[in-house]
Amino acid sequence: MADKNNKVPENVPGPWYVDNELCTPCRVCLDEAPELIRYNADETKVYFFKQPEGDELAKAQSARDVCPQAAIADDGE
Ligand code: SF4
Protein backbone atom coordinates (compact mmCIF):
# COMPACT_ATOMS: atom_id res chain seq x y z
CA MET A 1 0.00 0.00 0.00
CA ALA A 2 1.32 3.43 -0.97
CA ASP A 3 2.76 5.57 1.84
CA LYS A 4 2.52 9.36 1.61
CA ASN A 5 5.76 9.62 3.60
CA ASN A 6 7.57 7.81 0.81
CA LYS A 7 6.65 9.74 -2.34
CA VAL A 8 8.83 9.70 -5.44
CA PRO A 9 10.75 12.97 -4.82
CA GLU A 10 9.77 14.54 -8.14
CA ASN A 11 6.05 14.19 -7.40
CA VAL A 12 4.36 17.60 -7.46
CA PRO A 13 2.74 18.68 -4.17
CA GLY A 14 -0.86 17.54 -3.76
CA PRO A 15 -2.98 14.53 -2.91
CA TRP A 16 -1.90 12.24 -5.76
CA TYR A 17 1.52 10.56 -5.68
CA VAL A 18 3.53 7.47 -6.56
CA ASP A 19 5.26 5.50 -3.79
CA ASN A 20 9.03 5.45 -4.26
CA GLU A 21 9.50 1.94 -2.86
CA LEU A 22 6.61 0.20 -4.60
CA CYS A 23 6.93 1.50 -8.19
CA THR A 24 8.80 -1.08 -10.30
CA PRO A 25 8.26 0.81 -12.84
CA CYS A 26 6.09 -1.33 -15.08
CA ARG A 27 4.73 1.72 -16.98
CA VAL A 28 1.12 0.44 -17.11
CA CYS A 29 -0.15 3.64 -15.48
CA LEU A 30 1.47 5.80 -18.17
CA ASP A 31 -1.02 4.47 -20.69
CA GLU A 32 -3.89 5.57 -18.42
CA ALA A 33 -2.74 9.07 -17.54
CA PRO A 34 0.12 10.34 -19.74
CA GLU A 35 -1.04 13.92 -19.08
CA LEU A 36 -0.38 13.44 -15.36
CA ILE A 37 2.34 10.83 -14.90
CA ARG A 38 5.78 10.44 -16.46
CA TYR A 39 9.14 8.76 -15.91
CA ASN A 40 11.81 10.36 -13.76
CA ALA A 41 15.10 11.27 -15.45
CA ASP A 42 16.71 7.82 -15.27
CA GLU A 43 13.41 5.96 -15.80
CA THR A 44 13.62 4.11 -12.50
CA LYS A 45 10.26 5.43 -11.21
CA VAL A 46 7.24 7.36 -12.40
CA TYR A 47 5.66 10.36 -10.69
CA PHE A 48 2.80 12.84 -10.94
CA PHE A 49 4.14 15.92 -12.71
CA LYS A 50 0.64 17.44 -12.51
CA GLN A 51 -2.20 16.99 -10.03
CA PRO A 52 -5.50 16.01 -11.72
CA GLU A 53 -8.18 18.64 -12.30
CA GLY A 54 -11.71 18.15 -13.59
CA ASP A 55 -11.94 15.27 -16.07
CA GLU A 56 -8.36 14.28 -15.29
CA LEU A 57 -9.48 12.89 -11.96
CA ALA A 58 -10.95 9.81 -13.67
CA LYS A 59 -7.61 9.22 -15.39
CA ALA A 60 -5.74 9.39 -12.09
CA GLN A 61 -8.21 6.91 -10.63
CA SER A 62 -7.71 4.57 -13.61
CA ALA A 63 -3.94 4.77 -13.16
CA ARG A 64 -4.35 3.87 -9.49
CA ASP A 65 -6.67 0.99 -10.34
CA VAL A 66 -4.34 -0.63 -12.90
CA CYS A 67 -1.16 -0.37 -10.82
CA PRO A 68 -0.18 -3.95 -9.91
CA GLN A 69 1.93 -2.68 -7.00
CA ALA A 70 -0.72 -0.43 -5.43
CA ALA A 71 1.91 2.28 -5.69
CA ILE A 72 -0.50 5.14 -6.51
CA ALA A 73 -2.65 6.87 -3.91
CA ASP A 74 -4.44 10.16 -3.28
CA ASP A 75 -4.01 10.59 0.46
CA GLY A 76 -0.98 12.87 0.21
CA GLU A 77 -0.97 16.59 0.97
S1 SF4 B 1 1.61 1.08 -12.66
FE1 SF4 B 1 2.42 1.29 -10.58
S2 SF4 B 1 4.34 0.10 -10.55
FE2 SF4 B 1 3.76 0.44 -12.71
S3 SF4 B 1 4.87 2.31 -13.32
FE3 SF4 B 1 2.84 2.96 -12.60
S4 SF4 B 1 3.09 3.43 -10.40
FE4 SF4 B 1 4.87 2.23 -11.06
mmCIF file of N, CA and C and ligand atoms in Angstrom:
data_model
loop_
_atom_site.group_PDB
_atom_site.id
_atom_site.type_symbol
_atom_site.label_atom_id
_atom_site.label_comp_id
_atom_site.label_asym_id
_atom_site.label_seq_id
_atom_site.Cartn_x
_atom_site.Cartn_y
_atom_site.Cartn_z
ATOM 1 N N MET A 1 0.841 -1.192 0.000
ATOM 2 C CA MET A 1 0.000 0.000 0.000
ATOM 3 C C MET A 1 0.886 1.254 0.000
ATOM 4 N N ALA A 2 0.523 2.219 -0.838
ATOM 5 C CA ALA A 2 1.324 3.432 -0.967
ATOM 6 C C ALA A 2 1.366 4.215 0.350
ATOM 7 N N ASP A 3 2.537 4.813 0.607
ATOM 8 C CA ASP A 3 2.763 5.566 1.837
ATOM 9 C C ASP A 3 3.104 7.016 1.473
ATOM 10 N N LYS A 4 2.304 7.952 1.965
ATOM 11 C CA LYS A 4 2.520 9.364 1.614
ATOM 12 C C LYS A 4 3.839 9.907 2.155
ATOM 13 N N ASN A 5 4.453 9.199 3.075
ATOM 14 C CA ASN A 5 5.760 9.617 3.596
ATOM 15 C C ASN A 5 6.909 9.099 2.739
ATOM 16 N N ASN A 6 6.554 8.413 1.661
ATOM 17 C CA ASN A 6 7.570 7.811 0.812
ATOM 18 C C ASN A 6 7.306 8.105 -0.664
ATOM 19 N N LYS A 7 6.936 9.347 -0.951
ATOM 20 C CA LYS A 7 6.646 9.735 -2.336
ATOM 21 C C LYS A 7 7.902 9.709 -3.193
ATOM 22 N N VAL A 8 7.751 9.429 -4.488
ATOM 23 C CA VAL A 8 8.826 9.696 -5.438
ATOM 24 C C VAL A 8 9.145 11.194 -5.324
ATOM 25 N N PRO A 9 10.410 11.571 -5.131
ATOM 26 C CA PRO A 9 10.751 12.967 -4.820
ATOM 27 C C PRO A 9 10.251 13.987 -5.834
ATOM 28 N N GLU A 10 10.189 13.601 -7.098
ATOM 29 C CA GLU A 10 9.772 14.543 -8.142
ATOM 30 C C GLU A 10 8.275 14.821 -8.135
ATOM 31 N N ASN A 11 7.500 14.025 -7.409
ATOM 32 C CA ASN A 11 6.049 14.189 -7.402
ATOM 33 C C ASN A 11 5.662 15.623 -7.019
ATOM 34 N N VAL A 12 4.777 16.241 -7.811
ATOM 35 C CA VAL A 12 4.363 17.603 -7.460
ATOM 36 C C VAL A 12 3.508 17.573 -6.186
ATOM 37 N N PRO A 13 3.546 18.643 -5.383
ATOM 38 C CA PRO A 13 2.741 18.683 -4.165
ATOM 39 C C PRO A 13 1.256 18.487 -4.476
ATOM 40 N N GLY A 14 0.560 17.788 -3.574
ATOM 41 C CA GLY A 14 -0.860 17.545 -3.763
ATOM 42 C C GLY A 14 -1.225 16.143 -3.332
ATOM 43 N N PRO A 15 -2.502 15.817 -3.438
ATOM 44 C CA PRO A 15 -2.976 14.532 -2.905
ATOM 45 C C PRO A 15 -2.469 13.300 -3.652
ATOM 46 N N TRP A 16 -2.273 13.415 -4.969
ATOM 47 C CA TRP A 16 -1.899 12.238 -5.761
ATOM 48 C C TRP A 16 -0.378 12.079 -5.813
ATOM 49 N N TYR A 17 0.081 10.824 -5.672
ATOM 50 C CA TYR A 17 1.522 10.556 -5.681
ATOM 51 C C TYR A 17 1.789 9.103 -6.028
ATOM 52 N N VAL A 18 3.037 8.827 -6.347
ATOM 53 C CA VAL A 18 3.531 7.471 -6.563
ATOM 54 C C VAL A 18 4.499 7.148 -5.423
ATOM 55 N N ASP A 19 4.387 5.943 -4.885
ATOM 56 C CA ASP A 19 5.264 5.498 -3.793
ATOM 57 C C ASP A 19 6.624 5.094 -4.351
ATOM 58 N N ASN A 20 7.661 5.641 -3.769
ATOM 59 C CA ASN A 20 9.029 5.451 -4.260
ATOM 60 C C ASN A 20 9.533 4.022 -4.090
ATOM 61 N N GLU A 21 9.051 3.312 -3.101
ATOM 62 C CA GLU A 21 9.505 1.945 -2.858
ATOM 63 C C GLU A 21 8.746 0.954 -3.735
ATOM 64 N N LEU A 22 7.469 1.199 -3.951
ATOM 65 C CA LEU A 22 6.615 0.201 -4.602
ATOM 66 C C LEU A 22 6.683 0.232 -6.128
ATOM 67 N N CYS A 23 6.945 1.388 -6.728
ATOM 68 C CA CYS A 23 6.930 1.498 -8.190
ATOM 69 C C CYS A 23 8.085 0.703 -8.786
ATOM 70 N N THR A 24 7.786 -0.138 -9.782
ATOM 71 C CA THR A 24 8.800 -1.077 -10.298
ATOM 72 C C THR A 24 9.765 -0.550 -11.375
ATOM 73 N N PRO A 25 9.513 0.279 -12.308
ATOM 74 C CA PRO A 25 8.264 0.812 -12.844
ATOM 75 C C PRO A 25 7.813 -0.003 -14.068
ATOM 76 N N CYS A 26 6.605 -0.463 -14.012
ATOM 77 C CA CYS A 26 6.089 -1.328 -15.081
ATOM 78 C C CYS A 26 5.501 -0.538 -16.243
ATOM 79 N N ARG A 27 5.227 0.730 -16.029
ATOM 80 C CA ARG A 27 4.729 1.722 -16.981
ATOM 81 C C ARG A 27 3.255 1.567 -17.365
ATOM 82 N N VAL A 28 2.537 0.624 -16.773
ATOM 83 C CA VAL A 28 1.118 0.441 -17.106
ATOM 84 C C VAL A 28 0.326 1.724 -16.872
ATOM 85 N N CYS A 29 0.618 2.432 -15.810
ATOM 86 C CA CYS A 29 -0.147 3.641 -15.480
ATOM 87 C C CYS A 29 0.062 4.753 -16.504
ATOM 88 N N LEU A 30 1.202 4.742 -17.192
ATOM 89 C CA LEU A 30 1.471 5.801 -18.170
ATOM 90 C C LEU A 30 0.472 5.761 -19.315
ATOM 91 N N ASP A 31 -0.023 4.587 -19.627
ATOM 92 C CA ASP A 31 -1.023 4.474 -20.689
ATOM 93 C C ASP A 31 -2.370 5.046 -20.249
ATOM 94 N N GLU A 32 -2.611 5.062 -18.949
ATOM 95 C CA GLU A 32 -3.893 5.567 -18.422
ATOM 96 C C GLU A 32 -3.896 7.085 -18.259
ATOM 97 N N ALA A 33 -2.762 7.636 -17.864
ATOM 98 C CA ALA A 33 -2.742 9.073 -17.539
ATOM 99 C C ALA A 33 -1.438 9.735 -17.979
ATOM 100 N N PRO A 34 -1.139 9.727 -19.286
ATOM 101 C CA PRO A 34 0.117 10.342 -19.739
ATOM 102 C C PRO A 34 0.142 11.857 -19.536
ATOM 103 N N GLU A 35 -1.011 12.475 -19.330
ATOM 104 C CA GLU A 35 -1.036 13.919 -19.083
ATOM 105 C C GLU A 35 -0.776 14.262 -17.623
ATOM 106 N N LEU A 36 -0.605 13.217 -16.792
ATOM 107 C CA LEU A 36 -0.381 13.444 -15.357
ATOM 108 C C LEU A 36 0.901 12.801 -14.834
ATOM 109 N N ILE A 37 1.260 11.666 -15.430
ATOM 110 C CA ILE A 37 2.345 10.832 -14.896
ATOM 111 C C ILE A 37 3.426 10.671 -15.956
ATOM 112 N N ARG A 38 4.691 10.716 -15.533
ATOM 113 C CA ARG A 38 5.777 10.441 -16.462
ATOM 114 C C ARG A 38 6.957 9.823 -15.707
ATOM 115 N N TYR A 39 7.925 9.328 -16.489
ATOM 116 C CA TYR A 39 9.136 8.762 -15.908
ATOM 117 C C TYR A 39 9.990 9.854 -15.271
ATOM 118 N N ASN A 40 10.762 9.463 -14.245
ATOM 119 C CA ASN A 40 11.809 10.359 -13.760
ATOM 120 C C ASN A 40 12.986 10.312 -14.746
ATOM 121 N N ALA A 41 14.034 11.076 -14.471
ATOM 122 C CA ALA A 41 15.101 11.271 -15.451
ATOM 123 C C ALA A 41 15.783 9.971 -15.863
ATOM 124 N N ASP A 42 16.016 9.069 -14.929
ATOM 125 C CA ASP A 42 16.709 7.821 -15.272
ATOM 126 C C ASP A 42 15.745 6.646 -15.469
ATOM 127 N N GLU A 43 14.442 6.955 -15.517
ATOM 128 C CA GLU A 43 13.406 5.964 -15.796
ATOM 129 C C GLU A 43 13.395 4.811 -14.797
ATOM 130 N N THR A 44 13.680 5.122 -13.550
ATOM 131 C CA THR A 44 13.624 4.105 -12.496
ATOM 132 C C THR A 44 12.301 4.147 -11.736
ATOM 133 N N LYS A 45 11.563 5.251 -11.865
ATOM 134 C CA LYS A 45 10.263 5.430 -11.207
ATOM 135 C C LYS A 45 9.399 6.298 -12.102
ATOM 136 N N VAL A 46 8.106 6.366 -11.772
ATOM 137 C CA VAL A 46 7.239 7.358 -12.400
ATOM 138 C C VAL A 46 6.704 8.259 -11.295
ATOM 139 N N TYR A 47 6.167 9.410 -11.685
ATOM 140 C CA TYR A 47 5.657 10.363 -10.691
ATOM 141 C C TYR A 47 4.597 11.257 -11.319
ATOM 142 N N PHE A 48 3.788 11.858 -10.478
ATOM 143 C CA PHE A 48 2.798 12.836 -10.941
ATOM 144 C C PHE A 48 3.516 14.165 -11.166
ATOM 145 N N PHE A 49 3.571 14.595 -12.427
ATOM 146 C CA PHE A 49 4.139 15.917 -12.713
ATOM 147 C C PHE A 49 3.054 16.981 -12.688
ATOM 148 N N LYS A 50 1.793 16.532 -12.594
ATOM 149 C CA LYS A 50 0.642 17.435 -12.512
ATOM 150 C C LYS A 50 -0.423 16.764 -11.652
ATOM 151 N N GLN A 51 -1.058 17.512 -10.786
ATOM 152 C CA GLN A 51 -2.203 16.993 -10.031
ATOM 153 C C GLN A 51 -3.449 17.046 -10.923
ATOM 154 N N PRO A 52 -4.323 16.023 -10.846
ATOM 155 C CA PRO A 52 -5.502 16.009 -11.719
ATOM 156 C C PRO A 52 -6.501 17.106 -11.373
ATOM 157 N N GLU A 53 -7.120 17.639 -12.439
ATOM 158 C CA GLU A 53 -8.178 18.643 -12.296
ATOM 159 C C GLU A 53 -9.329 18.233 -13.206
ATOM 160 N N GLY A 54 -10.541 18.415 -12.759
ATOM 161 C CA GLY A 54 -11.711 18.150 -13.595
ATOM 162 C C GLY A 54 -11.731 16.720 -14.109
ATOM 163 N N ASP A 55 -11.834 16.580 -15.455
ATOM 164 C CA ASP A 55 -11.937 15.268 -16.072
ATOM 165 C C ASP A 55 -10.684 14.414 -15.861
ATOM 166 N N GLU A 56 -9.596 15.047 -15.507
ATOM 167 C CA GLU A 56 -8.357 14.280 -15.285
ATOM 168 C C GLU A 56 -8.447 13.392 -14.052
ATOM 169 N N LEU A 57 -9.362 13.686 -13.169
ATOM 170 C CA LEU A 57 -9.479 12.885 -11.957
ATOM 171 C C LEU A 57 -9.775 11.421 -12.290
ATOM 172 N N ALA A 58 -10.630 11.176 -13.271
ATOM 173 C CA ALA A 58 -10.954 9.807 -13.666
ATOM 174 C C ALA A 58 -9.716 9.088 -14.200
ATOM 175 N N LYS A 59 -8.837 9.825 -14.863
ATOM 176 C CA LYS A 59 -7.611 9.217 -15.390
ATOM 177 C C LYS A 59 -6.664 8.854 -14.251
ATOM 178 N N ALA A 60 -6.570 9.710 -13.262
ATOM 179 C CA ALA A 60 -5.742 9.388 -12.094
ATOM 180 C C ALA A 60 -6.290 8.150 -11.383
ATOM 181 N N GLN A 61 -7.597 8.063 -11.283
ATOM 182 C CA GLN A 61 -8.212 6.906 -10.630
ATOM 183 C C GLN A 61 -7.951 5.636 -11.439
ATOM 184 N N SER A 62 -8.001 5.733 -12.771
ATOM 185 C CA SER A 62 -7.709 4.575 -13.615
ATOM 186 C C SER A 62 -6.267 4.125 -13.428
ATOM 187 N N ALA A 63 -5.354 5.095 -13.369
ATOM 188 C CA ALA A 63 -3.942 4.769 -13.157
ATOM 189 C C ALA A 63 -3.766 4.040 -11.825
ATOM 190 N N ARG A 64 -4.419 4.535 -10.799
ATOM 191 C CA ARG A 64 -4.354 3.873 -9.489
ATOM 192 C C ARG A 64 -4.922 2.452 -9.580
ATOM 193 N N ASP A 65 -6.009 2.283 -10.301
ATOM 194 C CA ASP A 65 -6.672 0.986 -10.339
ATOM 195 C C ASP A 65 -5.862 -0.063 -11.106
ATOM 196 N N VAL A 66 -5.098 0.348 -12.110
ATOM 197 C CA VAL A 66 -4.345 -0.634 -12.899
ATOM 198 C C VAL A 66 -2.968 -0.941 -12.301
ATOM 199 N N CYS A 67 -2.504 -0.151 -11.358
ATOM 200 C CA CYS A 67 -1.158 -0.368 -10.819
ATOM 201 C C CYS A 67 -1.092 -1.705 -10.078
ATOM 202 N N PRO A 68 -0.248 -2.631 -10.557
ATOM 203 C CA PRO A 68 -0.176 -3.949 -9.910
ATOM 204 C C PRO A 68 0.519 -3.911 -8.555
ATOM 205 N N GLN A 69 1.198 -2.800 -8.264
ATOM 206 C CA GLN A 69 1.925 -2.678 -6.999
ATOM 207 C C GLN A 69 1.169 -1.853 -5.964
ATOM 208 N N ALA A 70 0.001 -1.357 -6.301
ATOM 209 C CA ALA A 70 -0.725 -0.430 -5.427
ATOM 210 C C ALA A 70 0.168 0.722 -4.999
ATOM 211 N N ALA A 71 0.932 1.243 -5.969
ATOM 212 C CA ALA A 71 1.909 2.284 -5.685
ATOM 213 C C ALA A 71 1.348 3.698 -5.829
ATOM 214 N N ILE A 72 0.112 3.832 -6.285
ATOM 215 C CA ILE A 72 -0.501 5.136 -6.511
ATOM 216 C C ILE A 72 -1.611 5.355 -5.490
ATOM 217 N N ALA A 73 -1.605 6.549 -4.888
ATOM 218 C CA ALA A 73 -2.652 6.873 -3.914
ATOM 219 C C ALA A 73 -2.941 8.367 -3.950
ATOM 220 N N ASP A 74 -4.025 8.755 -3.270
ATOM 221 C CA ASP A 74 -4.439 10.163 -3.278
ATOM 222 C C ASP A 74 -4.618 10.700 -1.871
ATOM 223 N N ASP A 75 -3.882 10.128 -0.916
ATOM 224 C CA ASP A 75 -4.006 10.592 0.462
ATOM 225 C C ASP A 75 -2.811 11.456 0.894
ATOM 226 N N GLY A 76 -2.086 11.980 -0.108
ATOM 227 C CA GLY A 76 -0.975 12.872 0.213
ATOM 228 C C GLY A 76 -1.479 14.279 0.497
ATOM 229 N N GLU A 77 -0.544 15.216 0.709
ATOM 230 C CA GLU A 77 -0.971 16.586 0.974
ATOM 231 C C GLU A 77 -0.715 17.474 -0.230
HETATM 232 S S1 SF4 B 1 1.608 1.083 -12.665
HETATM 233 FE FE1 SF4 B 1 2.419 1.295 -10.581
HETATM 234 S S2 SF4 B 1 4.338 0.095 -10.554
HETATM 235 FE FE2 SF4 B 1 3.759 0.438 -12.707
HETATM 236 S S3 SF4 B 1 4.869 2.310 -13.317
HETATM 237 FE FE3 SF4 B 1 2.838 2.956 -12.596
HETATM 238 S S4 SF4 B 1 3.089 3.426 -10.399
HETATM 239 FE FE4 SF4 B 1 4.873 2.234 -11.063
#
